mmCIF file of C-alpha atoms and ligand atoms in Angstrom:
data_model
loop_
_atom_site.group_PDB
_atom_site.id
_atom_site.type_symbol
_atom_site.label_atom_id
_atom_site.label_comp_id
_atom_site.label_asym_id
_atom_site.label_seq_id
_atom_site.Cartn_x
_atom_site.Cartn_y
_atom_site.Cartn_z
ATOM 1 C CA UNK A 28 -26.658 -43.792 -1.220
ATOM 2 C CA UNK A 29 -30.458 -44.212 -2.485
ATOM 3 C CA UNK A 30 -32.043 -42.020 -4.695
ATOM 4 C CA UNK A 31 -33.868 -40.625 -1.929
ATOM 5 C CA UNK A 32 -31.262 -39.644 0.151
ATOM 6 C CA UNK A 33 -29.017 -38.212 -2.684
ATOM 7 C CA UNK A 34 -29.086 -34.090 -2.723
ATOM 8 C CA UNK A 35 -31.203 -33.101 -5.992
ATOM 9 C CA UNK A 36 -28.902 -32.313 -8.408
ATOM 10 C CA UNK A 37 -29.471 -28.406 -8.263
ATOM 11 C CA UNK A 38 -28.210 -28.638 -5.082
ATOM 12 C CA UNK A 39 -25.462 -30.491 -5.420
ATOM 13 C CA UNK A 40 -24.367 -27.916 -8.185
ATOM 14 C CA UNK A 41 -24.442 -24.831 -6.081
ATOM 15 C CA UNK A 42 -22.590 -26.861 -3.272
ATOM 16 C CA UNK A 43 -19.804 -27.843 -5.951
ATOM 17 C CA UNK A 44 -19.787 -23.702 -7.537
ATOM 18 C CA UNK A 45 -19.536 -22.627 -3.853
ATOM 19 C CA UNK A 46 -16.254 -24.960 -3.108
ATOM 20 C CA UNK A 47 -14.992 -23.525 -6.229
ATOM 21 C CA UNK A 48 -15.787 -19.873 -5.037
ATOM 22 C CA UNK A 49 -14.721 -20.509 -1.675
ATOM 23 C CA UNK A 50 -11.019 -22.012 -2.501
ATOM 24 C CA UNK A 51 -10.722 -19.637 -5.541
ATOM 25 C CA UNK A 52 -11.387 -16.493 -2.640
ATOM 26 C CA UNK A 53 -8.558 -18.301 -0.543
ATOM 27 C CA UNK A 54 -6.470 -18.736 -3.071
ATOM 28 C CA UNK A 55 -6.750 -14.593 -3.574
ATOM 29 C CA UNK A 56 -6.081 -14.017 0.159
ATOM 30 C CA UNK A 57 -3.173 -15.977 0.136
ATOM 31 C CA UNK A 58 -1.364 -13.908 -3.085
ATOM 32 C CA UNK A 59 -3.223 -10.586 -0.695
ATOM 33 C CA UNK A 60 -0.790 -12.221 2.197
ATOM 34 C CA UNK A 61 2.677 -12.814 -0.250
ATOM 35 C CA UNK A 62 2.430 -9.575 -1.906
ATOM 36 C CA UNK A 63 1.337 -7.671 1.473
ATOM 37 C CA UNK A 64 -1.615 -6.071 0.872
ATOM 38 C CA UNK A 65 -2.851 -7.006 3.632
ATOM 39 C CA UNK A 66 -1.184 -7.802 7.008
ATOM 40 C CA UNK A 67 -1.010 -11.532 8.362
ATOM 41 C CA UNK A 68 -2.488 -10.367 11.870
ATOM 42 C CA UNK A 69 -5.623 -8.837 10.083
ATOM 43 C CA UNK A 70 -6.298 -11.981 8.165
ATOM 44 C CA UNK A 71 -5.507 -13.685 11.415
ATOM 45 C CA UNK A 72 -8.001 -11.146 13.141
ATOM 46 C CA UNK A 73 -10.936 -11.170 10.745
ATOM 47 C CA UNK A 74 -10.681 -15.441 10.752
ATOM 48 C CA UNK A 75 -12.363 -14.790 14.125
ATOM 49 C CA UNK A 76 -15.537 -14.024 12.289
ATOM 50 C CA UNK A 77 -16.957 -17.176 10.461
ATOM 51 C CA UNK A 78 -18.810 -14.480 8.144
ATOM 52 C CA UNK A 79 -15.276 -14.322 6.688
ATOM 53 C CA UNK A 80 -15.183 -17.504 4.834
ATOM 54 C CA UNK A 81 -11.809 -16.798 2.830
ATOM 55 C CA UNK A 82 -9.963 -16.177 6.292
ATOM 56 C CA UNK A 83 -11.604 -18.662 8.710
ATOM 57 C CA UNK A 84 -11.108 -21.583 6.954
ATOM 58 C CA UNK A 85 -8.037 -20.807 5.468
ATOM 59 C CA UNK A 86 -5.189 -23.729 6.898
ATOM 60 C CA UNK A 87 -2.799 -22.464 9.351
ATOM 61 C CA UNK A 88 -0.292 -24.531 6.810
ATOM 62 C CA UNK A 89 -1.091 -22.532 3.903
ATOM 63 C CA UNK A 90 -1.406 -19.040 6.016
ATOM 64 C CA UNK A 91 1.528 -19.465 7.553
ATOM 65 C CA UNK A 92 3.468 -20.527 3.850
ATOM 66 C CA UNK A 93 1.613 -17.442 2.470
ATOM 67 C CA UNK A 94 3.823 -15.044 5.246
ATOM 68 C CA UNK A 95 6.970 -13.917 2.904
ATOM 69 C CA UNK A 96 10.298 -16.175 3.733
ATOM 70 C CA UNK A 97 8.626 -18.769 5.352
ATOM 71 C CA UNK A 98 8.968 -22.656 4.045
ATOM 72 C CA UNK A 99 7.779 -25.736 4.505
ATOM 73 C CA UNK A 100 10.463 -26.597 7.534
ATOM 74 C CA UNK A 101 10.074 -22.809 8.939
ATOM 75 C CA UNK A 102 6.301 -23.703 9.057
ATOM 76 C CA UNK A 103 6.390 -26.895 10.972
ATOM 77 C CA UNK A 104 8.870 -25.546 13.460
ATOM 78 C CA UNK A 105 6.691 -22.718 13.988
ATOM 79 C CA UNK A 106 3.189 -25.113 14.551
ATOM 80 C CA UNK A 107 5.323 -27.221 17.026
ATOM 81 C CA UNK A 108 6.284 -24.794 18.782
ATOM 82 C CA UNK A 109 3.141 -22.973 19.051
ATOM 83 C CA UNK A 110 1.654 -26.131 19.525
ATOM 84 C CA UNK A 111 -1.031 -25.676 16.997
ATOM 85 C CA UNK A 112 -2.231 -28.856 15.147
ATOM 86 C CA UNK A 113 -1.553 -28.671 11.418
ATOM 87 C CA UNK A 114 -4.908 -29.732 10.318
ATOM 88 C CA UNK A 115 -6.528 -26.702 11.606
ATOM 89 C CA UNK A 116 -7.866 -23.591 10.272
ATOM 90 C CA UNK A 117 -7.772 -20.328 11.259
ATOM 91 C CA UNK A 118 -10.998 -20.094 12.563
ATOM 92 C CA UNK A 119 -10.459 -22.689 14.141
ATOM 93 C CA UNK A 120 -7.785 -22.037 16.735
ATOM 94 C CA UNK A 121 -8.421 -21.802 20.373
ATOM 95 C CA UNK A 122 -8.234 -18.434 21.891
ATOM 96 C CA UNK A 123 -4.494 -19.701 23.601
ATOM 97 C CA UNK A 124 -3.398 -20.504 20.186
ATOM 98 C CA UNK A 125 -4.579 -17.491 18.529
ATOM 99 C CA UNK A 126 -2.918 -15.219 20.994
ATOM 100 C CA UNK A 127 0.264 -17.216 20.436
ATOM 101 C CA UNK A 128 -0.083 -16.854 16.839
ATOM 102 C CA UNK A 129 -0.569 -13.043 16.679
ATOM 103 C CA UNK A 130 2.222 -12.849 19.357
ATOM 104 C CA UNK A 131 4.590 -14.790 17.148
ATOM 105 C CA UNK A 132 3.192 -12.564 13.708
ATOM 106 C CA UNK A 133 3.907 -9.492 15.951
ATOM 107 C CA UNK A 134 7.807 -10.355 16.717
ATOM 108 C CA UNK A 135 8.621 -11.389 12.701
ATOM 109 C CA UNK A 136 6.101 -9.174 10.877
ATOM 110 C CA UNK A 137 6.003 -6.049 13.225
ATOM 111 C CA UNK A 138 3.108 -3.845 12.549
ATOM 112 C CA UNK A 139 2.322 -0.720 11.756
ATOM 113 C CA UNK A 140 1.701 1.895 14.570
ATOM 114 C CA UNK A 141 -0.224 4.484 14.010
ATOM 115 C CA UNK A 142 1.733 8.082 15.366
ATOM 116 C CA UNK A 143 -1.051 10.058 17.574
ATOM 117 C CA UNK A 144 0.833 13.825 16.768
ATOM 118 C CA UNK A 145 -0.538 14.573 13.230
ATOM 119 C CA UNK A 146 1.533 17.215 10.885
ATOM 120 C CA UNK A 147 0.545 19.367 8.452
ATOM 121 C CA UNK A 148 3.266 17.768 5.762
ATOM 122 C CA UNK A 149 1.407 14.801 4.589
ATOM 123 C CA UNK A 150 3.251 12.752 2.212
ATOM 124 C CA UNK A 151 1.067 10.139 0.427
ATOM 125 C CA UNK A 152 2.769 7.243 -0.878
ATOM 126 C CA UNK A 153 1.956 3.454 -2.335
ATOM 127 C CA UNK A 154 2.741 1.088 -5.124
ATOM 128 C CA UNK A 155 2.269 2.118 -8.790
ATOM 129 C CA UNK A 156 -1.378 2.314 -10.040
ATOM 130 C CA UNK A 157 -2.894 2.399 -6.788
ATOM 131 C CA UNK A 158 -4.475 5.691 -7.331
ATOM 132 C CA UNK A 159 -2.212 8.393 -5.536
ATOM 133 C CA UNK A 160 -2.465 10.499 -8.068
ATOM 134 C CA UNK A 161 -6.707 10.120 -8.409
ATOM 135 C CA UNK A 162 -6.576 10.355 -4.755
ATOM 136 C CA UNK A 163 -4.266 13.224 -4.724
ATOM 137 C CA UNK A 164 -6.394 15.064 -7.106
ATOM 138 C CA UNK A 165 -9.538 14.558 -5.642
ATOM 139 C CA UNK A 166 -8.512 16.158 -2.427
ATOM 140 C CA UNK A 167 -7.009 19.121 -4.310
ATOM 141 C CA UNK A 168 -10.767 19.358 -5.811
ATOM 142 C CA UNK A 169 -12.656 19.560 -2.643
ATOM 143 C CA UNK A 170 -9.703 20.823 0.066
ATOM 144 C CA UNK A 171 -8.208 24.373 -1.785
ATOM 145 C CA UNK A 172 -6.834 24.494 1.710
ATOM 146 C CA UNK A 173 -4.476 22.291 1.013
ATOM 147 C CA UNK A 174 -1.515 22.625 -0.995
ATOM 148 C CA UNK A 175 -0.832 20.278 -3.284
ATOM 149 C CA UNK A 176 2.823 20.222 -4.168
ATOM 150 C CA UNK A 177 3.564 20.194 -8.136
ATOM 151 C CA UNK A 178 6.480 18.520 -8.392
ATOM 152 C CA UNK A 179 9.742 19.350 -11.382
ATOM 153 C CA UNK A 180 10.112 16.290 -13.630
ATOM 154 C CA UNK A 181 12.387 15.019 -16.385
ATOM 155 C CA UNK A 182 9.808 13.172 -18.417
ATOM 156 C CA UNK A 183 8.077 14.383 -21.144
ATOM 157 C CA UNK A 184 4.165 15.845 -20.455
ATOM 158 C CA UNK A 185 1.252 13.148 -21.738
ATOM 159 C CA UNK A 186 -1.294 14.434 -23.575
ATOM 160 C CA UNK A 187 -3.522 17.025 -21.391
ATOM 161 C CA UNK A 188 -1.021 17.576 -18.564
ATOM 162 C CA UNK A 189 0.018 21.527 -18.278
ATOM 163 C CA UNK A 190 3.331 22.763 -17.408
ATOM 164 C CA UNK A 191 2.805 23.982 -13.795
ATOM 165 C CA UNK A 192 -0.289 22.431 -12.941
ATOM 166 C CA UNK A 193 0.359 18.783 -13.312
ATOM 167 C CA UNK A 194 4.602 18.702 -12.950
ATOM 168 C CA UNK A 195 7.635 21.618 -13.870
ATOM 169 C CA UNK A 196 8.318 19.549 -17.425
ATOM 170 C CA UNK A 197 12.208 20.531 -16.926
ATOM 171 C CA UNK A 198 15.269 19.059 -19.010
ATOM 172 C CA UNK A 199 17.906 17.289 -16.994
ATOM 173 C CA UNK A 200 20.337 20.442 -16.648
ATOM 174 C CA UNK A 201 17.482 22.664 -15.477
ATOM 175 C CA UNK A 202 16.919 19.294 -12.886
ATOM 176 C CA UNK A 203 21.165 19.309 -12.172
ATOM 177 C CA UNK A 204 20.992 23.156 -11.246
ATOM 178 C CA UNK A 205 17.401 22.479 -8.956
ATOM 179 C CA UNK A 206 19.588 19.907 -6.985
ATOM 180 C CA UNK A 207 22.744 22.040 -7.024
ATOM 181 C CA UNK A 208 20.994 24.946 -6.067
ATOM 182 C CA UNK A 209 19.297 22.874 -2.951
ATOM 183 C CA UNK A 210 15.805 24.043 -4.381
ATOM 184 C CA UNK A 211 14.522 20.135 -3.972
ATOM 185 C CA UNK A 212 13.390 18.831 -0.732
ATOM 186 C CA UNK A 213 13.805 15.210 -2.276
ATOM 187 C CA UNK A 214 14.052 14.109 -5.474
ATOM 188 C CA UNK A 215 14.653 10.308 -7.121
ATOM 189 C CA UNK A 216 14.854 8.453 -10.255
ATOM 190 C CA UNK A 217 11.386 6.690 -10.761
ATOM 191 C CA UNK A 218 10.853 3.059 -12.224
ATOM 192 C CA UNK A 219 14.689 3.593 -13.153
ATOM 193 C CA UNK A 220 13.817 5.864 -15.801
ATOM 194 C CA UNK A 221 12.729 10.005 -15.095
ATOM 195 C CA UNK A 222 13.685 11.703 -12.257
ATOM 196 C CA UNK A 223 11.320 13.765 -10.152
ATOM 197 C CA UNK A 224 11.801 16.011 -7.272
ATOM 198 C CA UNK A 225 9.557 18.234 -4.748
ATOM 199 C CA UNK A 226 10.575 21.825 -4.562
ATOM 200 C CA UNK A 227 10.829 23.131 -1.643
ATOM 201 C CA UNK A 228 9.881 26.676 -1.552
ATOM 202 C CA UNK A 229 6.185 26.135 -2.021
ATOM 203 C CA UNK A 230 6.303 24.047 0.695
ATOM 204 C CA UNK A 231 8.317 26.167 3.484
ATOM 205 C CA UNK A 232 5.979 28.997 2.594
ATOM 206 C CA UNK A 233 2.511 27.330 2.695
ATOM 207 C CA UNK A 234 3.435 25.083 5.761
ATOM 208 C CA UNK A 235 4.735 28.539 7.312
ATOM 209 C CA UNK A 236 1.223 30.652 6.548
ATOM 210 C CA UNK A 237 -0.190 27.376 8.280
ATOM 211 C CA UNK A 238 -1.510 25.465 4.979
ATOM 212 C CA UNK A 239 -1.291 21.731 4.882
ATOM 213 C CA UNK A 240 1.038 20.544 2.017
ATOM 214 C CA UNK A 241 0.361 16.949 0.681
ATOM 215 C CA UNK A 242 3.033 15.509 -1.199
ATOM 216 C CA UNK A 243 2.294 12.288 -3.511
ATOM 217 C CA UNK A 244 5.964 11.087 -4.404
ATOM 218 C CA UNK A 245 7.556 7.566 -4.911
ATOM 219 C CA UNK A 246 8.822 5.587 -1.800
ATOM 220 C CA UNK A 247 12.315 6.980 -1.821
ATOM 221 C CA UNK A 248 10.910 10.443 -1.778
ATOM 222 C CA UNK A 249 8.949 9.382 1.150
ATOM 223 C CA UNK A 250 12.420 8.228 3.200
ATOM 224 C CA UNK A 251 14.450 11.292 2.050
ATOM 225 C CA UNK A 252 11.165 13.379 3.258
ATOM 226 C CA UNK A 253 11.120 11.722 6.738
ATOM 227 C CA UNK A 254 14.707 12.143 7.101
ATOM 228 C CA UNK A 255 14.398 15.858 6.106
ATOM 229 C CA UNK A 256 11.679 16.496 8.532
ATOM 230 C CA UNK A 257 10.716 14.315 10.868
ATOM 231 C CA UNK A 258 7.503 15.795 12.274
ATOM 232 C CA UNK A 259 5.930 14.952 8.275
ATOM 233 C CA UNK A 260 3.219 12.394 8.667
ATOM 234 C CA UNK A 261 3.536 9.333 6.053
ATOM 235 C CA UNK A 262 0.774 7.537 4.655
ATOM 236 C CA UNK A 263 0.996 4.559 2.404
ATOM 237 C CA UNK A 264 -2.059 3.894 0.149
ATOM 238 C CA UNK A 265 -2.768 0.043 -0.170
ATOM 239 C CA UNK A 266 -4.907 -1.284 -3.160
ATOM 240 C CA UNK A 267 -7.969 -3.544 -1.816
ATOM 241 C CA UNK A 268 -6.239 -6.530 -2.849
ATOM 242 C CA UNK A 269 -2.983 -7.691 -5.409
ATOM 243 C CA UNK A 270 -5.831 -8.630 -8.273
ATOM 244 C CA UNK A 271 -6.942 -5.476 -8.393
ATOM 245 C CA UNK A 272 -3.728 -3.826 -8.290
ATOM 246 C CA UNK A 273 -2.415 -5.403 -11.325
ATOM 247 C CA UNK A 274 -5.973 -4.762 -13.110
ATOM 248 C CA UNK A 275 -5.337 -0.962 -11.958
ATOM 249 C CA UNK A 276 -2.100 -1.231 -13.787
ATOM 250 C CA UNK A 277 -3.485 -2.893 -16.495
ATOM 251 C CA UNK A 278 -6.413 -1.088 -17.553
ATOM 252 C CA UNK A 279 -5.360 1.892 -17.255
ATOM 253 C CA UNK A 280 -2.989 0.785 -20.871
ATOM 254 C CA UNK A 281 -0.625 3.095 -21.393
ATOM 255 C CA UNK A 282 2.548 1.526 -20.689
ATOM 256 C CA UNK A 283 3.582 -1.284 -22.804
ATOM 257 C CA UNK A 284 4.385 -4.949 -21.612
ATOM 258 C CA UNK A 285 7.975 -4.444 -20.179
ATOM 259 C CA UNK A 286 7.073 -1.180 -18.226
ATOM 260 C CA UNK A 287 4.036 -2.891 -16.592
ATOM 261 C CA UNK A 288 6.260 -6.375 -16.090
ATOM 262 C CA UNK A 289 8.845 -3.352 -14.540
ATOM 263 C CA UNK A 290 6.141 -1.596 -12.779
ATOM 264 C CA UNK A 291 4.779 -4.464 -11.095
ATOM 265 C CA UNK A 292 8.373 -5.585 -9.755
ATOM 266 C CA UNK A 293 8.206 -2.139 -8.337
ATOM 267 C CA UNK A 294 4.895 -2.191 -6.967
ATOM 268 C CA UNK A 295 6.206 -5.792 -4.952
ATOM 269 C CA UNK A 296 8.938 -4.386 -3.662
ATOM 270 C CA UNK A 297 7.086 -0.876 -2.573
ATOM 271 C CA UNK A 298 4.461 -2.798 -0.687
ATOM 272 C CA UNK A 299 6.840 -4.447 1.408
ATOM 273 C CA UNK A 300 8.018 -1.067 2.469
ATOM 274 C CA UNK A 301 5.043 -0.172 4.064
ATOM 275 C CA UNK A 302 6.103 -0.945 7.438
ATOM 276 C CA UNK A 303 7.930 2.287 7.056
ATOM 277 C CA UNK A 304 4.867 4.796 7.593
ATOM 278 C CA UNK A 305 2.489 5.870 9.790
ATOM 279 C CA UNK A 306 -0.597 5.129 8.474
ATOM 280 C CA UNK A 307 -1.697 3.060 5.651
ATOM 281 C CA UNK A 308 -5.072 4.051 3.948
ATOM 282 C CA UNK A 309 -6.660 1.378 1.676
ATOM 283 C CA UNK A 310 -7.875 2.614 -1.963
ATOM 284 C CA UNK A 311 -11.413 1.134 -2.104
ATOM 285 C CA UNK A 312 -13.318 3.918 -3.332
ATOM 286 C CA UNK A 313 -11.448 7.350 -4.174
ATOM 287 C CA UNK A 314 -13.701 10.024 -2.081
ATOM 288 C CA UNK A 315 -13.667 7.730 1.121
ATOM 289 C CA UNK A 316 -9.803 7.076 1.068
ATOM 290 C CA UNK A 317 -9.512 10.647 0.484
ATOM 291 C CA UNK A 318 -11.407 11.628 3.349
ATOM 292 C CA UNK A 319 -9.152 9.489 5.355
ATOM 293 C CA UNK A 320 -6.286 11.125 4.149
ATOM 294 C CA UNK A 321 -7.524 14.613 5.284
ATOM 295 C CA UNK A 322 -8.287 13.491 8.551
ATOM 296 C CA UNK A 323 -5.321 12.567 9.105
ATOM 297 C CA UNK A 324 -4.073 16.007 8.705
ATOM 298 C CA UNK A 325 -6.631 17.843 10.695
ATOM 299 C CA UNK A 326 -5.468 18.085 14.081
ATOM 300 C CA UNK A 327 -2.566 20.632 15.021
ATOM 301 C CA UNK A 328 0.682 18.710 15.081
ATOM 302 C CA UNK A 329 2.048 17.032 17.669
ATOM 303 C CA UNK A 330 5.665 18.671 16.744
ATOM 304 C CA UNK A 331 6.500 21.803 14.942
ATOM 305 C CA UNK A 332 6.575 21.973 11.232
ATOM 306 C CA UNK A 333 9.978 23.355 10.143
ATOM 307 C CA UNK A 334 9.483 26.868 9.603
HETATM 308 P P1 5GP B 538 4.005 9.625 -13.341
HETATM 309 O O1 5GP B 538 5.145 9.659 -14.315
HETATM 310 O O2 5GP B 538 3.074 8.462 -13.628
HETATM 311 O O3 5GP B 538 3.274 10.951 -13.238
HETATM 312 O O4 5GP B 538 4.621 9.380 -11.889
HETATM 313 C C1 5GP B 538 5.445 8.307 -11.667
HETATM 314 C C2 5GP B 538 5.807 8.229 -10.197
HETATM 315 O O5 5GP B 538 6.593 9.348 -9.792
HETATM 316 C C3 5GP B 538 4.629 8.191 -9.233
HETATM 317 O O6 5GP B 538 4.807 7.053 -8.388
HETATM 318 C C4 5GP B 538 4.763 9.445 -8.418
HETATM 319 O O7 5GP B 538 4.375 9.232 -7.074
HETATM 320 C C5 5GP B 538 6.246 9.714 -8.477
HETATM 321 N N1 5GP B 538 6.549 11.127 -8.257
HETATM 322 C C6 5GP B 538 5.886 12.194 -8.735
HETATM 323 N N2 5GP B 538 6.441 13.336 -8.298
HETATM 324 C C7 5GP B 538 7.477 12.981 -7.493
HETATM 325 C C8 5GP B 538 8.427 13.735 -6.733
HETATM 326 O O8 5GP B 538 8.461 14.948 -6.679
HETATM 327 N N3 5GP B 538 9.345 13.005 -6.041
HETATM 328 C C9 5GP B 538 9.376 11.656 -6.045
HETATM 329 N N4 5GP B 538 10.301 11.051 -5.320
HETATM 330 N N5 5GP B 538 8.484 10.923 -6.752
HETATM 331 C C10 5GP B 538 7.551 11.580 -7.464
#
């Protein structure tokens, strides 16, 4: 190439940080895919849109070795017999090919489908650090219409949490003779360590005056809470990516390195749970997940709450 052909260098600089930007952002979506945070038909949905760089030029190789238990022969098998080239990129596919690619996503991966009938239990759920409890709070703030459950724990308070407000701080008899009793809609040991539990006359009485009860409990509260009453609407709060979860978990420092190496083991295996609910919310900024929460709530419900 002559000099005069050659890009100035300035350009050739922000062409070489923008390669770097664009495979680092890829690189993100594909740990976003493994870890779930967000699901393989939206990435293959928003690759559509050339705006989104990360997605549409993302390799159908690499998206599709992204997608949990899928290898390298899994892959191939899959291209072949979708007949997709494995050279392309997402936003690359033909419209037959894309429609045989969500199909495909939508028989191994099946998605989440929103239930039309709200209730007035809510139960909030989502991996560690993702902000339930901020969220949680924050519609307590601004919705004294809703009940937020206070829930009876075996762990010790932190500094600045008040017996009745933030948890029952109970010792684990007073926790034996809750579940003897039958005083706990659910209860569970969390992160292997404390057990918590929800109990349950709050709840019968508020949802019977016609209050909305939010619960935010751990996953296997969720379950027990679904099984208990089926009519509960469950919503799983997602992080806006896996970075930022583990930065959540991070910064907010008060768990040494084997309860966040613990926690995060958790948080992996909680995120691939959330198949399980109704509706998942993602936790961008507090007020606006919040809002979606509520709204989920508003609307009579589709079946009767237990009285
Ligand atoms: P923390 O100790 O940080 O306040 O809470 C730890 C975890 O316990 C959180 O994931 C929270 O959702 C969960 N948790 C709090 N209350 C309950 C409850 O009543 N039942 C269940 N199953 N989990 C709870």
């Amino acid at each position: 190439m002559t000099d005069s052909h050659r890009p100035p260098d300035v350009d050739r600089v922000a062409a070489s940080r923008r390669a770097v930007a664009a495979r680092r952002a890829r690189a993100a979506l594909k740990k976003d895919i493994a870890m779930r945070v967000v699901s393989p038909q939206d990435v293959l949905a928003r690759s559509a849109d050339s705006a989104d760089a990360a997605a549409s030029t993302l390799r159908v190789t690499e998206f599709l070795t992204a997608l949990p238990a899928i290898g390298a022969g899994k892959r191939d098998r899959v291209l072949d017999e979708l007949r997709i080239s494995p050279v392309k990129r997402l936003g690359g596919l033909g419209a037959r090919q894309r429609a045989a690619l969500a199909e495909w996503l939508d028989s191994r991966f099946p998605p989440v489908r929103p239930r039309s009938g709200r209730s007035r239990l809510l139960v909030l759920a989502g991996p560690t650090a993702v902000g339930k409890g901020t969220v949680a709070a924050h519609i307590a703030a601004h919705h004294p219409e809703i009940l937020l459950s206070v829930s009876a724990t075996t762990r010790a308070p932190r500094p600045g949490e008040i017996d009745g407000t933030h948890y029952f701080f109970v010792d684990d008899d007073e926790f034996d003779r809750m579940i003897d009793a039958g005083e706990l809609l659910e209860y569970a040991t969390v992160h292997n360590r404390h057990r918590y539990g929800t109990p349950r006359r709050p709840i019968e009485q508020a949802l019977a005056s016609g209050r909305t009860v939010l619960l935010e409990i751990d996953l296997q509260g969720a379950r027990q809470v679904r099984a208990a009453d089926p009519s509960a609407t469950l919503v799983f709060l997602l992080p806006p990516s896996w970075d930022e979860l583990v930065h959540r978990l991070v910064g907010r420092g008060t768990e040494d390195e084997e309860e966040r190496a613990r926690r995060l083991r958790t948080a992996k295996g909680e995120l691939a749970a959330q198949s399980e609910f109704d509706h998942r919310v993602v936790n961008d900024t507090v007020a606006e997940a919040a809002r979606k929460v509520v709204d989920l709530s508003e609307a009579p419900a589709r079946y009767p709450s237990r009285p």
